[in-house]
Amino acid sequence: MNPYATPLEKVWFWAFRLFCVGVLVFLIVPILVIVPLSFNSSSFLSYPLAGVSLRWYHELFASDEWMSSIRNSFIVAPAATLLATTFGTLAAVGLTRGNFPGKAVVMGILISPMVVPTVIVGVGMYFFFAEQHLLNTYSGLILAHAALGVPFVIITVTATLQGYNYNLSRAAASLGAPPLTTFFRVMLPLIAPGVISGALFAFATSFDEVVVTLFLAAPAQRTLPMQMFAGIRENISPTIAAIATLLITLSVCMLLTMEWLRRRNEKLRGSGI
Amino acid sequence: MDTTPTALPLSDDGVPLKVRLRRAERSYKLRSLALIAPLLIFLVLSFVLPISTLLYRAVDNHELADAMPKTVAALDGWDGNAIPAEPVFVALATDLRDLKEAGRIGIPAKRLGYEISGFRSVLTKTLRKLPAPDAQNVRDVVVDAVPEWGELRYWKAFERAAKPYTPRYLLASVDREVNEDGQIVVNESSAFVDIFGRTFWISGVVTLCCLLLAYPLAYWLSVLPPSKSNLLMICVLLPFWTSLLVRTAAWIVLLQSGGLINGGLQALGIIDQPLQLVFNRVGVYISMVHILLPFMILPLYSVMKGIPPHFVRAAVSLGAHPFLAFWKVYVPQTIAGVGAGCLLTYILALGYYITPALLGGPDDQMVSYFVAFYTNRTINWGMASALGSLLLVATLLLYVVYGKLVDNTGQSGRK
């Protein structure tokens, strides 16, 4: 702020800052508020805390329902991520190699799982998968989650490929490297930050997906978000706060990884490669 | 006189270079397509086809033709002016007998009940008084036992339900129905137009709130030095990465009548009675704004980051009041970001299901809720598909606009 500001300007300056800080508080506080409640010894989800205890975590880890839903999520999400990332990276490479007729339409289709309302995806897949006998199977769930994760992989990897210098691939090819070697030894290491962040997005999408799962999964495939949905709907207990705290820890880890990847990517670009 | 061969440079094997270049380019293009093909096929099979199934189901009308094929076939070519002749009644009796044996009378009864609500009982009544397989004058026997079969309107309803495609579900989604004379009339008891209106309204309010909250914040973050803005950006990104259900649960905890906000306000003496903040519209607005706010902040921030500060400074140095300079010089440069952010937020808000379902009351449910309701609860898949199709069309139209907008900003950024 300049030292010659009029009182009105000062008021405006601080009001503006206060407003912005308020918005940040609005964004972050709900997430922070639920963490201490998971260590509350009473069974009420309210402050002040009655005492500190780990009993809700014990309850969580002792519950078959919760543990099997966590297991299911860790089966479905990595498989869906692998599918989405592999296909998505290949397609992103193809998309950035030049123009072809109908490119805009293809791009539109590849991104559409991100914008089509999830209920519509869920009901459509419910009808279609029932005919293909994929309803209430892990495979069906993995296919569905992979489709939902694809747009994120496409967006992040194409963005990273914008900064990729195709002369490097040409140099490798002119030195006699076959296309696959060129991809794995030259291109992939350089676009790895984009591929990993795309994979993280795809993982988060699958790990948090509830609507489509509600339509496609039987109790045997019940995923963690589905279990949480049921828990919140019936009665919201401190066990929910405990699992929420674990999920927040997971999102902090993912956020830190993304930040690290972003810096790495900037450094790579800064070094002129 | 042929000059072209000598004018074109040739490669080692004698083929003109131009031809070789074209060949190389074509194979390059084909290889690019081959890289895209696996994903495209995967998405067509696991995503596009399912959604096409949904669109098809919105007009699909095969239940009756499947359940009562003989009657439907016999009725083909009926002029609609008189009660059908004997063969149709024979077919009707045969079909009903088959359905009775298979125990599948429920499907046609339900479908015909959509046309005339009393049709279900007509069918069950007929089932009880079915003539013997070898009976003569089936038409007279059936009409005597169940006089409704002698009424033209029942047969017209049957014919409508027998067609392979029907507009009835799509019409019902906009509160219209085909009456017994085949005219489209308003169905007074239906409220889907209100529900669509509510969906567009809630999304609009949420988008506007997001814009009002996000614009100043994005501006502040874009002018702060990177070390500070990166730190504050965590407050935006952490909610973005946190599970939707965690955030929904957090808002229930905060907003419920014994929750933190009510407790705080009561402790401060601002209110005596707890405010109803959750399981109503307020809860839906607050939590949806919270969930969608990062989708508004991020595009705005990236556009604002690219705006050089000189223009506003120049305007101020030329004598413009800072507010005027901001409004006339800065804001127009952010319009593309505002448009992209608003459209993205609006598109995402249109399809919300979980948040209103968990934080709203019965009057706050959006179209998605009813799509799920008709799929799971009442098993009226035609209705679910029709509502879903209309929502899908609205979303895709906005998505096309969004694509144009983002495309244009990309180009203007490159200039």
mmCIF file with all atom_site columns, C-alpha atoms in Angstrom, chain A residues 9 12 16-17 19-21 23-24 26-34 37 45-47 83-84 87-88 90-91 93-95 97-101 106-121 123-129 131 143 146-148 150 154 166 170 197 200-201 204 208 210-211 214-215 225-226 228-229 232-233 236 240 243-244 247-248 251-252 254-255 258-259 262-263, chain B residues 27-29 31-33 35-36 38-40 42-51 53-54 57 212-214 216-217 219-221 224 228 230 232 234-254 256 258-260 286 289-290 293-294 297 322-323 344 347-348 350-351 353-354 357-358 368-369 371-372 375-377 379 381 384-385 387-389 391-392 395-396 399:
data_model
loop_
_atom_site.group_PDB
_atom_site.id
_atom_site.type_symbol
_atom_site.label_atom_id
_atom_site.label_alt_id
_atom_site.label_comp_id
_atom_site.label_asym_id
_atom_site.label_entity_id
_atom_site.label_seq_id
_atom_site.pdbx_PDB_ins_code
_atom_site.Cartn_x
_atom_site.Cartn_y
_atom_site.Cartn_z
_atom_site.occupancy
_atom_site.B_iso_or_equiv
_atom_site.pdbx_formal_charge
_atom_site.auth_seq_id
_atom_site.auth_comp_id
_atom_site.auth_asym_id
_atom_site.auth_atom_id
_atom_site.pdbx_PDB_model_num
ATOM 1   C CA . GLU A 1 9   ? -8.383  4.093   0.247   1.00 0.00 ? 9   GLU A CA 1
ATOM 2   C CA . TRP A 1 12  ? -11.105 -0.008  1.036   1.00 0.00 ? 12  TRP A CA 1
ATOM 3   C CA . PHE A 1 16  ? -10.875 -5.972  0.444   1.00 0.00 ? 16  PHE A CA 1
ATOM 4   C CA . ARG A 1 17  ? -8.266  -8.005  2.294   1.00 0.00 ? 17  ARG A CA 1
ATOM 5   C CA . PHE A 1 19  ? -13.190 -10.138 2.414   1.00 0.00 ? 19  PHE A CA 1
ATOM 6   C CA . CYS A 1 20  ? -10.546 -12.287 0.705   1.00 0.00 ? 20  CYS A CA 1
ATOM 7   C CA . VAL A 1 21  ? -9.373  -13.784 3.975   1.00 0.00 ? 21  VAL A CA 1
ATOM 8   C CA . VAL A 1 23  ? -13.440 -16.431 1.573   1.00 0.00 ? 23  VAL A CA 1
ATOM 9   C CA . LEU A 1 24  ? -10.280 -18.431 2.326   1.00 0.00 ? 24  LEU A CA 1
ATOM 10  C CA . PHE A 1 26  ? -14.911 -20.291 4.311   1.00 0.00 ? 26  PHE A CA 1
ATOM 11  C CA . LEU A 1 27  ? -12.988 -22.671 2.044   1.00 0.00 ? 27  LEU A CA 1
ATOM 12  C CA . ILE A 1 28  ? -10.685 -24.228 4.587   1.00 0.00 ? 28  ILE A CA 1
ATOM 13  C CA . VAL A 1 29  ? -12.473 -24.172 7.953   1.00 0.00 ? 29  VAL A CA 1
ATOM 14  C CA . PRO A 1 30  ? -15.125 -26.844 7.235   1.00 0.00 ? 30  PRO A CA 1
ATOM 15  C CA . ILE A 1 31  ? -12.334 -29.257 6.408   1.00 0.00 ? 31  ILE A CA 1
ATOM 16  C CA . LEU A 1 32  ? -10.304 -28.445 9.513   1.00 0.00 ? 32  LEU A CA 1
ATOM 17  C CA . VAL A 1 33  ? -13.297 -28.504 11.844  1.00 0.00 ? 33  VAL A CA 1
ATOM 18  C CA . ILE A 1 34  ? -14.054 -32.160 11.348  1.00 0.00 ? 34  ILE A CA 1
ATOM 19  C CA . LEU A 1 37  ? -14.053 -34.278 16.270  1.00 0.00 ? 37  LEU A CA 1
ATOM 20  C CA . LEU A 1 45  ? -20.196 -34.485 16.815  1.00 0.00 ? 45  LEU A CA 1
ATOM 21  C CA . SER A 1 46  ? -19.988 -31.159 18.603  1.00 0.00 ? 46  SER A CA 1
ATOM 22  C CA . TYR A 1 47  ? -17.579 -28.856 20.383  1.00 0.00 ? 47  TYR A CA 1
ATOM 23  C CA . LEU A 1 83  ? -6.541  -48.046 -17.480 1.00 0.00 ? 83  LEU A CA 1
ATOM 24  C CA . ALA A 1 84  ? -7.305  -44.330 -17.735 1.00 0.00 ? 84  ALA A CA 1
ATOM 25  C CA . PHE A 1 87  ? -5.085  -45.120 -22.720 1.00 0.00 ? 87  PHE A CA 1
ATOM 26  C CA . GLY A 1 88  ? -5.199  -41.431 -21.874 1.00 0.00 ? 88  GLY A CA 1
ATOM 27  C CA . LEU A 1 90  ? -1.357  -42.688 -25.593 1.00 0.00 ? 90  LEU A CA 1
ATOM 28  C CA . ALA A 1 91  ? -4.285  -40.654 -26.887 1.00 0.00 ? 91  ALA A CA 1
ATOM 29  C CA . VAL A 1 93  ? 0.404   -38.122 -27.529 1.00 0.00 ? 93  VAL A CA 1
ATOM 30  C CA . GLY A 1 94  ? -1.657  -38.805 -30.654 1.00 0.00 ? 94  GLY A CA 1
ATOM 31  C CA . LEU A 1 95  ? -3.682  -35.641 -30.168 1.00 0.00 ? 95  LEU A CA 1
ATOM 32  C CA . ARG A 1 97  ? 1.162   -34.818 -32.914 1.00 0.00 ? 97  ARG A CA 1
ATOM 33  C CA . GLY A 1 98  ? -0.715  -32.594 -35.332 1.00 0.00 ? 98  GLY A CA 1
ATOM 34  C CA . ASN A 1 99  ? -4.095  -31.834 -36.766 1.00 0.00 ? 99  ASN A CA 1
ATOM 35  C CA . PHE A 1 100 ? -6.521  -34.182 -38.443 1.00 0.00 ? 100 PHE A CA 1
ATOM 36  C CA . PRO A 1 101 ? -10.110 -33.768 -39.570 1.00 0.00 ? 101 PRO A CA 1
ATOM 37  C CA . VAL A 1 106 ? -12.716 -36.410 -30.834 1.00 0.00 ? 106 VAL A CA 1
ATOM 38  C CA . MET A 1 107 ? -11.434 -34.049 -28.148 1.00 0.00 ? 107 MET A CA 1
ATOM 39  C CA . GLY A 1 108 ? -15.043 -33.234 -27.205 1.00 0.00 ? 108 GLY A CA 1
ATOM 40  C CA . ILE A 1 109 ? -15.866 -36.925 -26.769 1.00 0.00 ? 109 ILE A CA 1
ATOM 41  C CA . LEU A 1 110 ? -12.726 -37.600 -24.731 1.00 0.00 ? 110 LEU A CA 1
ATOM 42  C CA . ILE A 1 111 ? -13.469 -34.731 -22.337 1.00 0.00 ? 111 ILE A CA 1
ATOM 43  C CA . SER A 1 112 ? -17.237 -35.338 -22.093 1.00 0.00 ? 112 SER A CA 1
ATOM 44  C CA . PRO A 1 113 ? -17.184 -37.750 -19.102 1.00 0.00 ? 113 PRO A CA 1
ATOM 45  C CA . MET A 1 114 ? -16.161 -34.735 -17.042 1.00 0.00 ? 114 MET A CA 1
ATOM 46  C CA . VAL A 1 115 ? -19.243 -32.656 -17.923 1.00 0.00 ? 115 VAL A CA 1
ATOM 47  C CA . VAL A 1 116 ? -22.064 -35.162 -18.351 1.00 0.00 ? 116 VAL A CA 1
ATOM 48  C CA . PRO A 1 117 ? -23.989 -35.226 -15.045 1.00 0.00 ? 117 PRO A CA 1
ATOM 49  C CA . THR A 1 118 ? -22.947 -38.281 -13.071 1.00 0.00 ? 118 THR A CA 1
ATOM 50  C CA . VAL A 1 119 ? -26.503 -39.460 -12.566 1.00 0.00 ? 119 VAL A CA 1
ATOM 51  C CA . ILE A 1 120 ? -26.938 -39.712 -16.330 1.00 0.00 ? 120 ILE A CA 1
ATOM 52  C CA . VAL A 1 121 ? -23.688 -41.651 -16.628 1.00 0.00 ? 121 VAL A CA 1
ATOM 53  C CA . VAL A 1 123 ? -28.293 -44.646 -15.209 1.00 0.00 ? 123 VAL A CA 1
ATOM 54  C CA . GLY A 1 124 ? -26.953 -45.112 -18.752 1.00 0.00 ? 124 GLY A CA 1
ATOM 55  C CA . MET A 1 125 ? -24.292 -47.531 -17.545 1.00 0.00 ? 125 MET A CA 1
ATOM 56  C CA . TYR A 1 126 ? -26.851 -49.291 -15.351 1.00 0.00 ? 126 TYR A CA 1
ATOM 57  C CA . PHE A 1 127 ? -29.011 -50.059 -18.412 1.00 0.00 ? 127 PHE A CA 1
ATOM 58  C CA . PHE A 1 128 ? -26.100 -50.912 -20.694 1.00 0.00 ? 128 PHE A CA 1
ATOM 59  C CA . PHE A 1 129 ? -24.004 -52.929 -18.234 1.00 0.00 ? 129 PHE A CA 1
ATOM 60  C CA . GLU A 1 131 ? -27.315 -56.160 -20.850 1.00 0.00 ? 131 GLU A CA 1
ATOM 61  C CA . LEU A 1 143 ? -14.483 -49.657 -16.568 1.00 0.00 ? 143 LEU A CA 1
ATOM 62  C CA . ALA A 1 146 ? -11.702 -45.419 -15.789 1.00 0.00 ? 146 ALA A CA 1
ATOM 63  C CA . ALA A 1 147 ? -14.038 -43.660 -18.230 1.00 0.00 ? 147 ALA A CA 1
ATOM 64  C CA . LEU A 1 148 ? -14.696 -40.941 -15.647 1.00 0.00 ? 148 LEU A CA 1
ATOM 65  C CA . VAL A 1 150 ? -9.941  -40.204 -18.692 1.00 0.00 ? 150 VAL A CA 1
ATOM 66  C CA . ILE A 1 154 ? -6.083  -36.080 -21.336 1.00 0.00 ? 154 ILE A CA 1
ATOM 67  C CA . TYR A 1 166 ? 9.433   -32.899 -30.581 1.00 0.00 ? 166 TYR A CA 1
ATOM 68  C CA . ARG A 1 170 ? 13.255  -36.752 -33.967 1.00 0.00 ? 170 ARG A CA 1
ATOM 69  C CA . SER A 1 197 ? -0.632  -35.684 -12.010 1.00 0.00 ? 197 SER A CA 1
ATOM 70  C CA . LEU A 1 200 ? -3.507  -38.670 -9.390  1.00 0.00 ? 200 LEU A CA 1
ATOM 71  C CA . PHE A 1 201 ? -6.582  -36.884 -10.718 1.00 0.00 ? 201 PHE A CA 1
ATOM 72  C CA . ALA A 1 204 ? -8.978  -39.117 -6.803  1.00 0.00 ? 204 ALA A CA 1
ATOM 73  C CA . ASP A 1 208 ? -14.361 -40.200 -4.473  1.00 0.00 ? 208 ASP A CA 1
ATOM 74  C CA . VAL A 1 210 ? -20.271 -42.271 -5.415  1.00 0.00 ? 210 VAL A CA 1
ATOM 75  C CA . VAL A 1 211 ? -23.160 -41.640 -7.818  1.00 0.00 ? 211 VAL A CA 1
ATOM 76  C CA . LEU A 1 214 ? -24.511 -46.446 -6.374  1.00 0.00 ? 214 LEU A CA 1
ATOM 77  C CA . PHE A 1 215 ? -26.026 -47.659 -9.641  1.00 0.00 ? 215 PHE A CA 1
ATOM 78  C CA . PRO A 1 225 ? -17.642 -43.317 -0.719  1.00 0.00 ? 225 PRO A CA 1
ATOM 79  C CA . MET A 1 226 ? -20.736 -45.521 -0.929  1.00 0.00 ? 226 MET A CA 1
ATOM 80  C CA . MET A 1 228 ? -19.814 -42.947 3.679   1.00 0.00 ? 228 MET A CA 1
ATOM 81  C CA . PHE A 1 229 ? -22.927 -41.926 1.768   1.00 0.00 ? 229 PHE A CA 1
ATOM 82  C CA . ILE A 1 232 ? -24.072 -39.797 6.454   1.00 0.00 ? 232 ILE A CA 1
ATOM 83  C CA . ARG A 1 233 ? -27.615 -40.522 5.342   1.00 0.00 ? 233 ARG A CA 1
ATOM 84  C CA . ILE A 1 236 ? -23.681 -39.157 11.098  1.00 0.00 ? 236 ILE A CA 1
ATOM 85  C CA . ILE A 1 240 ? -17.464 -40.659 9.759   1.00 0.00 ? 240 ILE A CA 1
ATOM 86  C CA . ILE A 1 243 ? -12.608 -41.752 8.082   1.00 0.00 ? 243 ILE A CA 1
ATOM 87  C CA . ALA A 1 244 ? -12.936 -38.118 6.936   1.00 0.00 ? 244 ALA A CA 1
ATOM 88  C CA . LEU A 1 247 ? -9.235  -38.993 3.684   1.00 0.00 ? 247 LEU A CA 1
ATOM 89  C CA . ILE A 1 248 ? -8.128  -35.425 4.399   1.00 0.00 ? 248 ILE A CA 1
ATOM 90  C CA . SER A 1 251 ? -5.764  -35.371 0.002   1.00 0.00 ? 251 SER A CA 1
ATOM 91  C CA . VAL A 1 252 ? -2.971  -33.425 1.712   1.00 0.00 ? 252 VAL A CA 1
ATOM 92  C CA . MET A 1 254 ? -1.928  -35.789 -3.082  1.00 0.00 ? 254 MET A CA 1
ATOM 93  C CA . LEU A 1 255 ? -1.816  -32.002 -2.946  1.00 0.00 ? 255 LEU A CA 1
ATOM 94  C CA . MET A 1 258 ? 1.005   -32.267 -7.175  1.00 0.00 ? 258 MET A CA 1
ATOM 95  C CA . GLU A 1 259 ? 2.889   -29.229 -5.909  1.00 0.00 ? 259 GLU A CA 1
ATOM 96  C CA . ARG A 1 262 ? 4.484   -28.733 -10.683 1.00 0.00 ? 262 ARG A CA 1
ATOM 97  C CA . ARG A 1 263 ? 7.791   -27.388 -9.427  1.00 0.00 ? 263 ARG A CA 1
ATOM 98  C CA . SER B 2 27  ? 1.599   -42.448 -42.345 1.00 0.00 ? 27  SER B CA 1
ATOM 99  C CA . TYR B 2 28  ? 2.434   -39.993 -39.559 1.00 0.00 ? 28  TYR B CA 1
ATOM 100 C CA . LYS B 2 29  ? -1.217  -38.965 -39.384 1.00 0.00 ? 29  LYS B CA 1
ATOM 101 C CA . ARG B 2 31  ? 0.020   -43.403 -36.554 1.00 0.00 ? 31  ARG B CA 1
ATOM 102 C CA . SER B 2 32  ? -1.387  -40.451 -34.575 1.00 0.00 ? 32  SER B CA 1
ATOM 103 C CA . LEU B 2 33  ? -4.876  -41.812 -35.096 1.00 0.00 ? 33  LEU B CA 1
ATOM 104 C CA . LEU B 2 35  ? -2.563  -43.814 -30.769 1.00 0.00 ? 35  LEU B CA 1
ATOM 105 C CA . ILE B 2 36  ? -5.964  -42.229 -30.137 1.00 0.00 ? 36  ILE B CA 1
ATOM 106 C CA . PRO B 2 38  ? -7.703  -47.438 -28.190 1.00 0.00 ? 38  PRO B CA 1
ATOM 107 C CA . LEU B 2 39  ? -9.044  -44.725 -25.901 1.00 0.00 ? 39  LEU B CA 1
ATOM 108 C CA . LEU B 2 40  ? -11.728 -43.692 -28.342 1.00 0.00 ? 40  LEU B CA 1
ATOM 109 C CA . PHE B 2 42  ? -12.803 -47.726 -24.943 1.00 0.00 ? 42  PHE B CA 1
ATOM 110 C CA . LEU B 2 43  ? -14.836 -44.594 -24.314 1.00 0.00 ? 43  LEU B CA 1
ATOM 111 C CA . VAL B 2 44  ? -17.356 -45.372 -27.037 1.00 0.00 ? 44  VAL B CA 1
ATOM 112 C CA . LEU B 2 45  ? -17.964 -48.804 -25.496 1.00 0.00 ? 45  LEU B CA 1
ATOM 113 C CA . SER B 2 46  ? -17.975 -47.847 -21.840 1.00 0.00 ? 46  SER B CA 1
ATOM 114 C CA . PHE B 2 47  ? -19.384 -44.329 -21.997 1.00 0.00 ? 47  PHE B CA 1
ATOM 115 C CA . VAL B 2 48  ? -20.957 -43.227 -25.283 1.00 0.00 ? 48  VAL B CA 1
ATOM 116 C CA . LEU B 2 49  ? -22.981 -46.402 -25.815 1.00 0.00 ? 49  LEU B CA 1
ATOM 117 C CA . PRO B 2 50  ? -24.413 -46.420 -22.277 1.00 0.00 ? 50  PRO B CA 1
ATOM 118 C CA . ILE B 2 51  ? -25.513 -42.823 -22.712 1.00 0.00 ? 51  ILE B CA 1
ATOM 119 C CA . THR B 2 53  ? -28.934 -46.433 -24.377 1.00 0.00 ? 53  THR B CA 1
ATOM 120 C CA . LEU B 2 54  ? -30.349 -43.844 -22.030 1.00 0.00 ? 54  LEU B CA 1
ATOM 121 C CA . ARG B 2 57  ? -34.893 -45.575 -23.559 1.00 0.00 ? 57  ARG B CA 1
ATOM 122 C CA . LEU B 2 212 ? -18.928 -12.833 -6.249  1.00 0.00 ? 212 LEU B CA 1
ATOM 123 C CA . LEU B 2 213 ? -16.684 -14.706 -3.805  1.00 0.00 ? 213 LEU B CA 1
ATOM 124 C CA . ALA B 2 214 ? -14.088 -15.873 -6.316  1.00 0.00 ? 214 ALA B CA 1
ATOM 125 C CA . PRO B 2 216 ? -11.885 -10.601 -5.498  1.00 0.00 ? 216 PRO B CA 1
ATOM 126 C CA . LEU B 2 217 ? -9.987  -13.589 -4.123  1.00 0.00 ? 217 LEU B CA 1
ATOM 127 C CA . TYR B 2 219 ? -7.551  -10.978 -8.099  1.00 0.00 ? 219 TYR B CA 1
ATOM 128 C CA . TRP B 2 220 ? -5.805  -10.797 -4.738  1.00 0.00 ? 220 TRP B CA 1
ATOM 129 C CA . LEU B 2 221 ? -3.999  -14.092 -5.318  1.00 0.00 ? 221 LEU B CA 1
ATOM 130 C CA . LEU B 2 224 ? 0.379   -11.183 -4.421  1.00 0.00 ? 224 LEU B CA 1
ATOM 131 C CA . LYS B 2 228 ? 2.540   -15.783 -0.516  1.00 0.00 ? 228 LYS B CA 1
ATOM 132 C CA . ASN B 2 230 ? 1.288   -20.261 -3.395  1.00 0.00 ? 230 ASN B CA 1
ATOM 133 C CA . LEU B 2 232 ? -2.755  -19.198 0.207   1.00 0.00 ? 232 LEU B CA 1
ATOM 134 C CA . ILE B 2 234 ? -3.382  -24.340 -0.579  1.00 0.00 ? 234 ILE B CA 1
ATOM 135 C CA . CYS B 2 235 ? -6.623  -23.105 0.999   1.00 0.00 ? 235 CYS B CA 1
ATOM 136 C CA . VAL B 2 236 ? -8.199  -23.273 -2.454  1.00 0.00 ? 236 VAL B CA 1
ATOM 137 C CA . LEU B 2 237 ? -6.625  -26.539 -3.551  1.00 0.00 ? 237 LEU B CA 1
ATOM 138 C CA . LEU B 2 238 ? -7.073  -28.568 -0.382  1.00 0.00 ? 238 LEU B CA 1
ATOM 139 C CA . PRO B 2 239 ? -10.900 -28.439 -0.566  1.00 0.00 ? 239 PRO B CA 1
ATOM 140 C CA . PHE B 2 240 ? -10.592 -29.208 -4.279  1.00 0.00 ? 240 PHE B CA 1
ATOM 141 C CA . TRP B 2 241 ? -8.709  -32.422 -3.488  1.00 0.00 ? 241 TRP B CA 1
ATOM 142 C CA . THR B 2 242 ? -10.836 -33.389 -0.508  1.00 0.00 ? 242 THR B CA 1
ATOM 143 C CA . SER B 2 243 ? -13.588 -35.927 -0.962  1.00 0.00 ? 243 SER B CA 1
ATOM 144 C CA . LEU B 2 244 ? -17.011 -34.510 -1.707  1.00 0.00 ? 244 LEU B CA 1
ATOM 145 C CA . LEU B 2 245 ? -18.513 -36.667 1.020   1.00 0.00 ? 245 LEU B CA 1
ATOM 146 C CA . VAL B 2 246 ? -16.030 -35.400 3.590   1.00 0.00 ? 246 VAL B CA 1
ATOM 147 C CA . ARG B 2 247 ? -17.006 -31.847 2.770   1.00 0.00 ? 247 ARG B CA 1
ATOM 148 C CA . THR B 2 248 ? -20.703 -32.683 2.854   1.00 0.00 ? 248 THR B CA 1
ATOM 149 C CA . ALA B 2 249 ? -20.295 -34.372 6.242   1.00 0.00 ? 249 ALA B CA 1
ATOM 150 C CA . ALA B 2 250 ? -18.340 -31.355 7.504   1.00 0.00 ? 250 ALA B CA 1
ATOM 151 C CA . TRP B 2 251 ? -21.136 -28.996 6.512   1.00 0.00 ? 251 TRP B CA 1
ATOM 152 C CA . ILE B 2 252 ? -23.749 -31.114 8.248   1.00 0.00 ? 252 ILE B CA 1
ATOM 153 C CA . VAL B 2 253 ? -21.630 -31.006 11.404  1.00 0.00 ? 253 VAL B CA 1
ATOM 154 C CA . LEU B 2 254 ? -21.211 -27.232 11.102  1.00 0.00 ? 254 LEU B CA 1
ATOM 155 C CA . GLN B 2 256 ? -26.939 -28.705 12.169  1.00 0.00 ? 256 GLN B CA 1
ATOM 156 C CA . GLY B 2 258 ? -26.577 -28.181 17.675  1.00 0.00 ? 258 GLY B CA 1
ATOM 157 C CA . GLY B 2 259 ? -23.647 -27.477 15.361  1.00 0.00 ? 259 GLY B CA 1
ATOM 158 C CA . LEU B 2 260 ? -20.793 -25.024 15.553  1.00 0.00 ? 260 LEU B CA 1
ATOM 159 C CA . ILE B 2 286 ? -23.785 -23.047 1.265   1.00 0.00 ? 286 ILE B CA 1
ATOM 160 C CA . VAL B 2 289 ? -20.915 -22.880 -3.245  1.00 0.00 ? 289 VAL B CA 1
ATOM 161 C CA . HIS B 2 290 ? -18.166 -24.350 -1.077  1.00 0.00 ? 290 HIS B CA 1
ATOM 162 C CA . LEU B 2 293 ? -15.843 -22.350 -5.564  1.00 0.00 ? 293 LEU B CA 1
ATOM 163 C CA . PRO B 2 294 ? -12.416 -23.772 -6.608  1.00 0.00 ? 294 PRO B CA 1
ATOM 164 C CA . ILE B 2 297 ? -11.299 -19.459 -8.654  1.00 0.00 ? 297 ILE B CA 1
ATOM 165 C CA . PRO B 2 322 ? -8.886  3.718   -9.595  1.00 0.00 ? 322 PRO B CA 1
ATOM 166 C CA . PHE B 2 323 ? -12.385 2.197   -9.518  1.00 0.00 ? 323 PHE B CA 1
ATOM 167 C CA . LEU B 2 344 ? -18.037 -24.632 -15.854 1.00 0.00 ? 344 LEU B CA 1
ATOM 168 C CA . ILE B 2 347 ? -22.624 -27.080 -15.905 1.00 0.00 ? 347 ILE B CA 1
ATOM 169 C CA . LEU B 2 348 ? -21.300 -28.933 -12.855 1.00 0.00 ? 348 LEU B CA 1
ATOM 170 C CA . LEU B 2 350 ? -26.818 -28.656 -12.998 1.00 0.00 ? 350 LEU B CA 1
ATOM 171 C CA . GLY B 2 351 ? -25.969 -32.312 -12.428 1.00 0.00 ? 351 GLY B CA 1
ATOM 172 C CA . TYR B 2 353 ? -27.247 -35.084 -6.798  1.00 0.00 ? 353 TYR B CA 1
ATOM 173 C CA . ILE B 2 354 ? -25.328 -36.047 -3.664  1.00 0.00 ? 354 ILE B CA 1
ATOM 174 C CA . ALA B 2 357 ? -29.786 -35.387 -1.380  1.00 0.00 ? 357 ALA B CA 1
ATOM 175 C CA . LEU B 2 358 ? -27.788 -35.181 1.859   1.00 0.00 ? 358 LEU B CA 1
ATOM 176 C CA . SER B 2 368 ? -30.735 -35.674 -10.958 1.00 0.00 ? 368 SER B CA 1
ATOM 177 C CA . TYR B 2 369 ? -32.565 -36.810 -7.849  1.00 0.00 ? 369 TYR B CA 1
ATOM 178 C CA . VAL B 2 371 ? -33.631 -39.500 -12.499 1.00 0.00 ? 371 VAL B CA 1
ATOM 179 C CA . ALA B 2 372 ? -32.253 -41.691 -9.723  1.00 0.00 ? 372 ALA B CA 1
ATOM 180 C CA . THR B 2 375 ? -34.539 -45.654 -11.890 1.00 0.00 ? 375 THR B CA 1
ATOM 181 C CA . ASN B 2 376 ? -34.271 -47.213 -8.435  1.00 0.00 ? 376 ASN B CA 1
ATOM 182 C CA . ARG B 2 377 ? -37.550 -46.657 -6.623  1.00 0.00 ? 377 ARG B CA 1
ATOM 183 C CA . ILE B 2 379 ? -38.521 -48.604 -11.849 1.00 0.00 ? 379 ILE B CA 1
ATOM 184 C CA . TRP B 2 381 ? -37.017 -46.327 -16.733 1.00 0.00 ? 381 TRP B CA 1
ATOM 185 C CA . ALA B 2 384 ? -35.833 -41.620 -15.770 1.00 0.00 ? 384 ALA B CA 1
ATOM 186 C CA . SER B 2 385 ? -34.367 -41.669 -19.276 1.00 0.00 ? 385 SER B CA 1
ATOM 187 C CA . LEU B 2 387 ? -35.662 -36.559 -17.607 1.00 0.00 ? 387 LEU B CA 1
ATOM 188 C CA . GLY B 2 388 ? -32.013 -37.552 -17.982 1.00 0.00 ? 388 GLY B CA 1
ATOM 189 C CA . SER B 2 389 ? -32.056 -36.852 -21.717 1.00 0.00 ? 389 SER B CA 1
ATOM 190 C CA . LEU B 2 391 ? -30.796 -32.637 -18.572 1.00 0.00 ? 391 LEU B CA 1
ATOM 191 C CA . LEU B 2 392 ? -28.117 -34.064 -20.865 1.00 0.00 ? 392 LEU B CA 1
ATOM 192 C CA . THR B 2 395 ? -25.655 -29.699 -20.303 1.00 0.00 ? 395 THR B CA 1
ATOM 193 C CA . LEU B 2 396 ? -24.216 -30.491 -23.719 1.00 0.00 ? 396 LEU B CA 1
ATOM 194 C CA . TYR B 2 399 ? -20.639 -27.488 -22.977 1.00 0.00 ? 399 TYR B CA 1
#
